[in-house]
PDB file of C-alpha atoms in Angstrom:
ATOM      1  CA  UNK A   3      -6.436  12.616  17.455  1.00  0.00           C
ATOM      2  CA  UNK A   4     -10.178  13.493  16.833  1.00  0.00           C
ATOM      3  CA  UNK A   5     -12.865  11.095  15.979  1.00  0.00           C
ATOM      4  CA  UNK A   6     -13.288  12.717  12.517  1.00  0.00           C
ATOM      5  CA  UNK A   7      -9.659  11.593  11.607  1.00  0.00           C
ATOM      6  CA  UNK A   8     -10.036   8.168  13.211  1.00  0.00           C
ATOM      7  CA  UNK A   9     -13.546   7.233  12.277  1.00  0.00           C
ATOM      8  CA  UNK A  10     -15.288   7.433  15.525  1.00  0.00           C
ATOM      9  CA  UNK A  11     -19.000   6.702  15.554  1.00  0.00           C
ATOM     10  CA  UNK A  12     -21.245   9.544  14.661  1.00  0.00           C
ATOM     11  CA  UNK A  13     -18.604  11.807  13.212  1.00  0.00           C
ATOM     12  CA  UNK A  14     -16.833  11.879   9.843  1.00  0.00           C
ATOM     13  CA  UNK A  15     -13.688   9.821   8.983  1.00  0.00           C
ATOM     14  CA  UNK A  16     -11.086  11.961   7.227  1.00  0.00           C
ATOM     15  CA  UNK A  17      -9.880  10.398   3.811  1.00  0.00           C
ATOM     16  CA  UNK A  18      -8.019  12.553   1.368  1.00  0.00           C
ATOM     17  CA  UNK A  19      -4.957  13.826  -0.199  1.00  0.00           C
ATOM     18  CA  UNK A  20      -2.616  16.513   0.976  1.00  0.00           C
ATOM     19  CA  UNK A  21      -5.158  18.748   2.670  1.00  0.00           C
ATOM     20  CA  UNK A  22      -4.408  20.256   6.078  1.00  0.00           C
ATOM     21  CA  UNK A  23      -0.684  19.666   5.743  1.00  0.00           C
ATOM     22  CA  UNK A  24       1.521  21.329   8.214  1.00  0.00           C
ATOM     23  CA  UNK A  25       2.462  24.758   7.074  1.00  0.00           C
ATOM     24  CA  UNK A  26      -0.504  25.180   4.790  1.00  0.00           C
ATOM     25  CA  UNK A  27      -2.911  27.964   5.516  1.00  0.00           C
ATOM     26  CA  UNK A  28      -6.619  27.782   4.831  1.00  0.00           C
ATOM     27  CA  UNK A  29      -8.176  28.924   1.647  1.00  0.00           C
ATOM     28  CA  UNK A  30      -8.943  32.677   1.609  1.00  0.00           C
ATOM     29  CA  UNK A  31     -12.386  33.919   0.418  1.00  0.00           C
ATOM     30  CA  UNK A  32     -16.109  33.575   1.302  1.00  0.00           C
ATOM     31  CA  UNK A  33     -17.145  29.895   2.334  1.00  0.00           C
ATOM     32  CA  UNK A  34     -20.962  29.461   2.147  1.00  0.00           C
ATOM     33  CA  UNK A  35     -22.841  26.507   3.573  1.00  0.00           C
ATOM     34  CA  UNK A  36     -26.701  25.910   3.151  1.00  0.00           C
ATOM     35  CA  UNK A  37     -28.279  23.382   5.455  1.00  0.00           C
ATOM     36  CA  UNK A  38     -31.667  21.988   4.393  1.00  0.00           C
ATOM     37  CA  UNK A  39     -33.939  20.157   6.940  1.00  0.00           C
ATOM     38  CA  UNK A  40     -36.191  17.524   5.190  1.00  0.00           C
ATOM     39  CA  UNK A  41     -38.565  15.824   7.804  1.00  0.00           C
ATOM     40  CA  UNK A  42     -38.693  12.097   7.187  1.00  0.00           C
ATOM     41  CA  UNK A  43     -35.650  12.273   4.976  1.00  0.00           C
ATOM     42  CA  UNK A  44     -31.844  12.754   5.258  1.00  0.00           C
ATOM     43  CA  UNK A  45     -30.870  16.422   5.750  1.00  0.00           C
ATOM     44  CA  UNK A  46     -28.627  18.049   3.323  1.00  0.00           C
ATOM     45  CA  UNK A  47     -25.768  20.603   3.149  1.00  0.00           C
ATOM     46  CA  UNK A  48     -24.605  22.310   0.047  1.00  0.00           C
ATOM     47  CA  UNK A  49     -21.245  24.246   0.151  1.00  0.00           C
ATOM     48  CA  UNK A  50     -19.607  26.761  -1.920  1.00  0.00           C
ATOM     49  CA  UNK A  51     -15.782  27.052  -1.144  1.00  0.00           C
ATOM     50  CA  UNK A  52     -13.749  30.191  -1.368  1.00  0.00           C
ATOM     51  CA  UNK A  53     -12.455  29.208  -4.606  1.00  0.00           C
ATOM     52  CA  UNK A  54     -15.993  28.967  -5.899  1.00  0.00           C
ATOM     53  CA  UNK A  55     -15.965  25.219  -6.259  1.00  0.00           C
ATOM     54  CA  UNK A  56     -18.957  23.314  -4.707  1.00  0.00           C
ATOM     55  CA  UNK A  57     -19.733  20.230  -2.892  1.00  0.00           C
ATOM     56  CA  UNK A  58     -22.668  18.727  -1.073  1.00  0.00           C
ATOM     57  CA  UNK A  59     -23.704  15.752   1.074  1.00  0.00           C
ATOM     58  CA  UNK A  60     -26.688  14.356   3.041  1.00  0.00           C
ATOM     59  CA  UNK A  61     -26.605  13.170   6.628  1.00  0.00           C
ATOM     60  CA  UNK A  62     -29.138  11.290   8.901  1.00  0.00           C
ATOM     61  CA  UNK A  63     -31.645  13.768  10.475  1.00  0.00           C
ATOM     62  CA  UNK A  64     -30.589  15.049  14.019  1.00  0.00           C
ATOM     63  CA  UNK A  65     -34.328  15.941  14.528  1.00  0.00           C
ATOM     64  CA  UNK A  66     -34.693  19.173  16.385  1.00  0.00           C
ATOM     65  CA  UNK A  67     -30.848  19.160  17.401  1.00  0.00           C
ATOM     66  CA  UNK A  68     -28.817  21.411  15.181  1.00  0.00           C
ATOM     67  CA  UNK A  69     -26.678  19.232  12.686  1.00  0.00           C
ATOM     68  CA  UNK A  70     -23.087  18.615  14.018  1.00  0.00           C
ATOM     69  CA  UNK A  71     -21.376  20.173  10.999  1.00  0.00           C
ATOM     70  CA  UNK A  72     -23.534  23.445  11.464  1.00  0.00           C
ATOM     71  CA  UNK A  73     -22.523  23.690  15.039  1.00  0.00           C
ATOM     72  CA  UNK A  74     -18.828  23.205  13.778  1.00  0.00           C
ATOM     73  CA  UNK A  75     -19.246  26.091  11.444  1.00  0.00           C
ATOM     74  CA  UNK A  76     -20.538  28.558  13.948  1.00  0.00           C
ATOM     75  CA  UNK A  77     -17.855  27.508  16.656  1.00  0.00           C
ATOM     76  CA  UNK A  78     -14.946  27.411  14.122  1.00  0.00           C
ATOM     77  CA  UNK A  79     -16.143  30.816  12.687  1.00  0.00           C
ATOM     78  CA  UNK A  80     -16.619  32.419  16.085  1.00  0.00           C
ATOM     79  CA  UNK A  81     -13.268  31.372  17.429  1.00  0.00           C
ATOM     80  CA  UNK A  82     -11.420  31.955  14.133  1.00  0.00           C
ATOM     81  CA  UNK A  83     -10.342  28.388  13.713  1.00  0.00           C
ATOM     82  CA  UNK A  84      -9.670  28.389  10.042  1.00  0.00           C
ATOM     83  CA  UNK A  85      -7.798  24.949  10.032  1.00  0.00           C
ATOM     84  CA  UNK A  86     -10.586  22.976  11.578  1.00  0.00           C
ATOM     85  CA  UNK A  87     -13.286  20.618   9.794  1.00  0.00           C
ATOM     86  CA  UNK A  88     -14.465  23.457   7.547  1.00  0.00           C
ATOM     87  CA  UNK A  89     -10.967  24.236   6.743  1.00  0.00           C
ATOM     88  CA  UNK A  90     -10.416  20.892   5.332  1.00  0.00           C
ATOM     89  CA  UNK A  91     -13.659  21.254   3.243  1.00  0.00           C
ATOM     90  CA  UNK A  92     -12.557  24.602   1.994  1.00  0.00           C
ATOM     91  CA  UNK A  93      -9.269  23.268   0.980  1.00  0.00           C
ATOM     92  CA  UNK A  94     -11.107  20.623  -1.243  1.00  0.00           C
ATOM     93  CA  UNK A  95     -12.231  17.683   0.953  1.00  0.00           C
ATOM     94  CA  UNK A  96     -15.623  16.222   0.077  1.00  0.00           C
ATOM     95  CA  UNK A  97     -17.992  14.343   2.420  1.00  0.00           C
ATOM     96  CA  UNK A  98     -19.678  11.059   1.578  1.00  0.00           C
ATOM     97  CA  UNK A  99     -21.895   8.849   3.481  1.00  0.00           C
ATOM     98  CA  UNK A 100     -20.952   5.160   3.749  1.00  0.00           C
ATOM     99  CA  UNK A 101     -23.475   3.347   5.863  1.00  0.00           C
ATOM    100  CA  UNK A 102     -24.367   5.565   8.758  1.00  0.00           C
ATOM    101  CA  UNK A 103     -21.036   7.086   8.843  1.00  0.00           C
ATOM    102  CA  UNK A 104     -19.815  10.332   7.122  1.00  0.00           C
ATOM    103  CA  UNK A 105     -16.586  10.168   5.443  1.00  0.00           C
ATOM    104  CA  UNK A 106     -14.331  13.056   4.465  1.00  0.00           C
ATOM    105  CA  UNK A 107     -12.737  12.221   1.197  1.00  0.00           C
ATOM    106  CA  UNK A 108     -10.114  13.494  -1.330  1.00  0.00           C
ATOM    107  CA  UNK A 109      -8.549  11.397  -4.052  1.00  0.00           C
ATOM    108  CA  UNK A 110      -9.710   8.283  -2.247  1.00  0.00           C
ATOM    109  CA  UNK A 111      -6.993   8.009   0.192  1.00  0.00           C
ATOM    110  CA  UNK A 112      -7.006   8.121   3.950  1.00  0.00           C
ATOM    111  CA  UNK A 113      -5.606  11.476   5.270  1.00  0.00           C
ATOM    112  CA  UNK A 114      -4.050   9.523   8.221  1.00  0.00           C
ATOM    113  CA  UNK A 115      -1.720   7.837   5.881  1.00  0.00           C
ATOM    114  CA  UNK A 116      -0.116  11.097   4.928  1.00  0.00           C
ATOM    115  CA  UNK A 117       2.601  11.753   7.414  1.00  0.00           C
ATOM    116  CA  UNK A 118       2.760  15.539   6.607  1.00  0.00           C
ATOM    117  CA  UNK A 119      -0.897  16.225   7.549  1.00  0.00           C
ATOM    118  CA  UNK A 120      -1.328  18.185  10.674  1.00  0.00           C
ATOM    119  CA  UNK A 121      -4.570  17.302  12.644  1.00  0.00           C
ATOM    120  CA  UNK A 122      -3.936  19.949  15.266  1.00  0.00           C
ATOM    121  CA  UNK A 123      -6.661  22.253  13.913  1.00  0.00           C
ATOM    122  CA  UNK A 124      -9.244  19.635  13.514  1.00  0.00           C
ATOM    123  CA  UNK A 125      -8.541  18.375  17.064  1.00  0.00           C
ATOM    124  CA  UNK A 126      -8.985  21.833  18.427  1.00  0.00           C
ATOM    125  CA  UNK A 127     -12.215  22.349  16.514  1.00  0.00           C
ATOM    126  CA  UNK A 128     -13.561  19.084  17.847  1.00  0.00           C
ATOM    127  CA  UNK A 129     -12.499  19.992  21.481  1.00  0.00           C
ATOM    128  CA  UNK A 130     -14.224  23.502  21.102  1.00  0.00           C
ATOM    129  CA  UNK A 131     -17.448  22.058  19.686  1.00  0.00           C
ATOM    130  CA  UNK A 132     -17.565  19.392  22.557  1.00  0.00           C
ATOM    131  CA  UNK A 133     -17.323  22.326  24.972  1.00  0.00           C
ATOM    132  CA  UNK A 134     -19.430  24.947  23.368  1.00  0.00           C
ATOM    133  CA  UNK A 135     -22.042  22.889  21.308  1.00  0.00           C
ATOM    134  CA  UNK A 136     -25.280  21.242  22.493  1.00  0.00           C
ATOM    135  CA  UNK A 137     -24.978  19.749  25.903  1.00  0.00           C
ATOM    136  CA  UNK A 138     -26.720  16.583  26.753  1.00  0.00           C
ATOM    137  CA  UNK A 139     -29.704  16.516  29.138  1.00  0.00           C
ATOM    138  CA  UNK A 140     -29.462  13.710  31.730  1.00  0.00           C
ATOM    139  CA  UNK A 141     -32.497  11.527  32.532  1.00  0.00           C
ATOM    140  CA  UNK A 142     -33.116   8.741  34.789  1.00  0.00           C
ATOM    141  CA  UNK A 143     -36.183   6.857  33.793  1.00  0.00           C
ATOM    142  CA  UNK A 144     -35.235   3.842  35.880  1.00  0.00           C
ATOM    143  CA  UNK A 145     -31.998   2.626  37.421  1.00  0.00           C
ATOM    144  CA  UNK A 146     -29.748   3.892  34.371  1.00  0.00           C
ATOM    145  CA  UNK A 147     -28.947   7.495  33.678  1.00  0.00           C
ATOM    146  CA  UNK A 148     -29.548   8.399  30.018  1.00  0.00           C
ATOM    147  CA  UNK A 149     -28.003  11.287  28.122  1.00  0.00           C
ATOM    148  CA  UNK A 150     -30.206  12.772  25.544  1.00  0.00           C
ATOM    149  CA  UNK A 151     -29.527  15.598  23.195  1.00  0.00           C
ATOM    150  CA  UNK A 152     -30.928  19.008  24.436  1.00  0.00           C
ATOM    151  CA  UNK A 153     -31.578  21.182  21.360  1.00  0.00           C
ATOM    152  CA  UNK A 154     -31.389  24.604  23.044  1.00  0.00           C
ATOM    153  CA  UNK A 155     -28.679  23.779  25.733  1.00  0.00           C
ATOM    154  CA  UNK A 156     -25.211  25.338  24.902  1.00  0.00           C
ATOM    155  CA  UNK A 157     -23.572  25.848  28.140  1.00  0.00           C
ATOM    156  CA  UNK A 158     -21.794  23.372  30.272  1.00  0.00           C
ATOM    157  CA  UNK A 159     -22.619  23.790  34.025  1.00  0.00           C
ATOM    158  CA  UNK A 160     -18.875  24.688  34.748  1.00  0.00           C
ATOM    159  CA  UNK A 161     -16.962  25.236  31.354  1.00  0.00           C
ATOM    160  CA  UNK A 162     -13.650  25.519  32.859  1.00  0.00           C
ATOM    161  CA  UNK A 163     -14.111  22.365  35.048  1.00  0.00           C
ATOM    162  CA  UNK A 164     -15.433  20.403  31.999  1.00  0.00           C
ATOM    163  CA  UNK A 165     -12.361  21.462  30.015  1.00  0.00           C
ATOM    164  CA  UNK A 166      -9.976  20.226  32.759  1.00  0.00           C
ATOM    165  CA  UNK A 167     -11.844  16.940  33.127  1.00  0.00           C
ATOM    166  CA  UNK A 168     -11.934  16.335  29.360  1.00  0.00           C
ATOM    167  CA  UNK A 169      -8.210  17.549  29.037  1.00  0.00           C
ATOM    168  CA  UNK A 170      -9.374  20.030  26.476  1.00  0.00           C
ATOM    169  CA  UNK A 171      -8.200  23.574  25.929  1.00  0.00           C
ATOM    170  CA  UNK A 172      -9.908  26.405  24.221  1.00  0.00           C
ATOM    171  CA  UNK A 173      -8.078  28.827  22.124  1.00  0.00           C
ATOM    172  CA  UNK A 174      -7.121  32.323  23.295  1.00  0.00           C
ATOM    173  CA  UNK A 175      -9.936  33.593  21.016  1.00  0.00           C
ATOM    174  CA  UNK A 176     -12.601  32.074  23.451  1.00  0.00           C
ATOM    175  CA  UNK A 177     -13.274  35.228  25.534  1.00  0.00           C
ATOM    176  CA  UNK A 178     -16.347  35.401  27.550  1.00  0.00           C
ATOM    177  CA  UNK A 179     -18.036  37.816  25.063  1.00  0.00           C
ATOM    178  CA  UNK A 180     -17.041  35.489  22.025  1.00  0.00           C
ATOM    179  CA  UNK A 181     -18.558  32.348  23.828  1.00  0.00           C
ATOM    180  CA  UNK A 182     -21.744  34.403  24.667  1.00  0.00           C
ATOM    181  CA  UNK A 183     -21.906  35.427  20.933  1.00  0.00           C
ATOM    182  CA  UNK A 184     -21.527  32.004  19.738  1.00  0.00           C
ATOM    183  CA  UNK A 185     -24.208  30.607  22.185  1.00  0.00           C
ATOM    184  CA  UNK A 186     -26.591  33.496  21.111  1.00  0.00           C
ATOM    185  CA  UNK A 187     -26.255  32.475  17.485  1.00  0.00           C
ATOM    186  CA  UNK A 188     -26.592  28.739  18.180  1.00  0.00           C
ATOM    187  CA  UNK A 189     -29.833  29.264  20.002  1.00  0.00           C
ATOM    188  CA  UNK A 190     -31.272  31.453  17.243  1.00  0.00           C
ATOM    189  CA  UNK A 191     -30.227  28.918  14.606  1.00  0.00           C
ATOM    190  CA  UNK A 192     -31.808  26.078  16.735  1.00  0.00           C
ATOM    191  CA  UNK A 193     -35.169  28.025  16.872  1.00  0.00           C
ATOM    192  CA  UNK A 194     -35.000  28.595  12.943  1.00  0.00           C
ATOM    193  CA  UNK A 195     -33.886  24.828  12.441  1.00  0.00           C
ATOM    194  CA  UNK A 196     -36.942  23.578  14.401  1.00  0.00           C
ATOM    195  CA  UNK A 197     -39.406  25.852  12.439  1.00  0.00           C
ATOM    196  CA  UNK A 198     -38.085  24.870   9.136  1.00  0.00           C
ATOM    197  CA  UNK A 199     -38.884  22.003   6.605  1.00  0.00           C
ATOM    198  CA  UNK A 200     -37.462  21.993   3.085  1.00  0.00           C
ATOM    199  CA  UNK A 201     -36.012  25.456   3.585  1.00  0.00           C
ATOM    200  CA  UNK A 202     -32.288  26.244   3.939  1.00  0.00           C
ATOM    201  CA  UNK A 203     -30.260  28.008   6.563  1.00  0.00           C
ATOM    202  CA  UNK A 204     -27.384  29.621   4.692  1.00  0.00           C
ATOM    203  CA  UNK A 205     -24.223  30.644   6.676  1.00  0.00           C
ATOM    204  CA  UNK A 206     -21.347  32.553   5.186  1.00  0.00           C
ATOM    205  CA  UNK A 207     -17.946  33.046   6.365  1.00  0.00           C
ATOM    206  CA  UNK A 208     -15.444  35.519   4.876  1.00  0.00           C
ATOM    207  CA  UNK A 209     -12.388  33.657   5.565  1.00  0.00           C
ATOM    208  CA  UNK A 210      -8.849  35.116   5.669  1.00  0.00           C
ATOM    209  CA  UNK A 211      -5.381  33.748   5.671  1.00  0.00           C
ATOM    210  CA  UNK A 212      -4.251  32.361   9.117  1.00  0.00           C
ATOM    211  CA  UNK A 213      -2.007  34.266  11.332  1.00  0.00           C
ATOM    212  CA  UNK A 214       1.127  32.452  12.460  1.00  0.00           C
ATOM    213  CA  UNK A 215       3.020  32.698  15.830  1.00  0.00           C
ATOM    214  CA  UNK A 216       6.747  33.116  16.065  1.00  0.00           C
ATOM    215  CA  UNK A 217       7.359  29.424  15.885  1.00  0.00           C
ATOM    216  CA  UNK A 218       5.636  29.405  12.461  1.00  0.00           C
ATOM    217  CA  UNK A 219       2.594  27.372  13.694  1.00  0.00           C
ATOM    218  CA  UNK A 220      -1.076  28.463  13.295  1.00  0.00           C
ATOM    219  CA  UNK A 221      -2.374  30.880  15.650  1.00  0.00           C
ATOM    220  CA  UNK A 222      -5.849  29.806  15.150  1.00  0.00           C
ATOM    221  CA  UNK A 223      -7.145  33.361  14.243  1.00  0.00           C
ATOM    222  CA  UNK A 224      -7.940  34.950  10.907  1.00  0.00           C
ATOM    223  CA  UNK A 225      -5.374  37.743  10.114  1.00  0.00           C
ATOM    224  CA  UNK A 226      -8.331  40.246   9.458  1.00  0.00           C
ATOM    225  CA  UNK A 227      -9.969  39.343  12.780  1.00  0.00           C
ATOM    226  CA  UNK A 228     -12.513  37.042  13.924  1.00  0.00           C
ATOM    227  CA  UNK A 229     -15.433  35.888  11.790  1.00  0.00           C
ATOM    228  CA  UNK A 230     -18.651  37.814  11.883  1.00  0.00           C
ATOM    229  CA  UNK A 231     -21.240  36.186  13.941  1.00  0.00           C
ATOM    230  CA  UNK A 232     -24.263  36.673  11.759  1.00  0.00           C
ATOM    231  CA  UNK A 233     -26.630  34.490   9.754  1.00  0.00           C
TER     232      UNK A 233
END
């Protein structure tokens, strides 16, 4: 199960009602998220869901590194993962900050206590972000090797090998062209994020119903095709 569901450090814990239940599809419609960088303060994201309801939350600044939730947006949209983190938000989950930990909430109940909840999409999204998101830069100032965030590095030295070592699997939508488009978009957004202060980067995902395989499970791809990789 992903860190977002179990409350691992640095990633949101999932709390909520019956969102992400097995057999449910993500909400259709345009999902819009505006990320604002405010130097010296907490950064902020404001979201308009497909049903036109809104939510917003603040998060500790990542500095020049793209916010984790923004990377999720680009990766999930690019791969057509409509039932990942942003699928939960689109279905009505809110995010609050408790201490230094972000918490996905709905109705004040832990999502892990609902036996009918399917975390498959969230886990798939976390694995994809781990493989396709910013890669750490290894430094050795002394005897210890330190991993530091590298804002513009989005390619693992050997993606297939990294996936095998971690036990992760990318969805069939992760073609070479799709991965290249995701990385191009992330690099562009990283440049824009570094240059902005107080201005917002707004991303829009025209979401669709989820295709299902013959076994009734989510195929992880929108029925009208993959999301448009644009601003």
